[in-house]
């Protein structure tokens, strides 16, 4: 292990055998934290080549189980987002893509901190179950074309251990380490192809667009090395995505998108990701060909019907598509009036996410319970004109006193005479 640390410290390329040795040894408890910490820091400073990243990904993948989805006919396509506030894209995207005839086996996560989790949002629907057996998962994807569930089995235990160590050794924000961590879990989930939505901006992991591009290239590069077809989008996360932040509110917005009545920004992103998935799933030759197909399944209601079929298959109440009020409702709806006339120049995504979390819509620590009813419904976004006294947003709360939340939001929404237009989709990789 000392030689491996020394090689990386001196800028040499680690061999496949060296990478396997430390991943297997650390997972088995045979290599101590202090040696792996030193190696992680050497990787942080000296980075990794494409082949090292692929070898690290495969070593972490092989530390645990890999879902075998080969019994499901067709090219299975999944999507991964690096996470953001109001990012509910998976929820309308999976049914749209399934409606195109592409099987979508999605394994999603829960939220922690200011970003929400897809599984928590789905659980706002009465009865919806995210923990289902592997056999039922495969059957559901075969029968109706999609399922969104929590991780089953023992997925990449090496990543779990290494991630926990990175968290306490200031080595989380290393592109090769992030990319191999994400890809090991995605390959383990058994998908054939993958679309990646890499966020950039104040509310994202990668604040600078150039770092987001580097991460996207690293992710797609690993995909190429291991034979998984991948595409990436770089998208803006300076302000929340869509207008709804909060679990039941985001399900309602999902239904609106599937009815063709969703906010423009998230609708554009969902459609673009769906087109990429259509190309990866070999249903369309080009993005331009896919566009008409995606519009069609929204207009004719088949995408909404797929969403309803998934809800019902996973034990949820399918009436939610026409009666979203069957989800938990907040006691109080409190407006946040603009203090002046002008243009919305800033609406900090992470702070709006924190406001929703403080209302009870997210978790501050892992075991916190979620209040599905609460959250924030935006009426204005960056670039919109607003008049003094006009509502910027509605706070959905189960407590009457939201003074602290209001000041947090006022502090993070700027009204000015000029606003930089937001370019939602920055790049395609
Ligand atoms: N998400 C992951 O799964 N891994 C990382 O390293 C960072 C974000």
Short mmCIF file of C-alpha atoms in Angstrom, two decimals, residues 336-342 380 386-393 410 415:
data_model
loop_
_atom_site.label_atom_id
_atom_site.label_comp_id
_atom_site.label_asym_id
_atom_site.label_seq_id
_atom_site.Cartn_x
_atom_site.Cartn_y
_atom_site.Cartn_z
CA UNK A 336 -44.06 36.79 -0.06
CA UNK A 337 -44.74 40.23 -1.59
CA UNK A 338 -42.01 42.06 -3.54
CA UNK A 339 -40.65 45.07 -1.68
CA UNK A 340 -40.04 47.07 -4.85
CA UNK A 341 -40.70 47.25 -8.60
CA UNK A 342 -38.12 45.79 -10.98
CA UNK A 380 -41.48 34.73 -10.43
CA UNK A 386 -42.40 42.29 -10.65
CA UNK A 387 -44.41 45.14 -9.11
CA UNK A 388 -44.11 46.23 -5.47
CA UNK A 389 -46.56 44.19 -3.39
CA UNK A 390 -46.95 41.46 -6.01
CA UNK A 391 -46.33 37.93 -4.70
CA UNK A 392 -42.91 36.47 -5.55
CA UNK A 393 -43.83 33.09 -4.15
CA UNK A 410 -35.87 38.04 1.07
CA UNK A 415 -34.83 42.70 -7.45
#
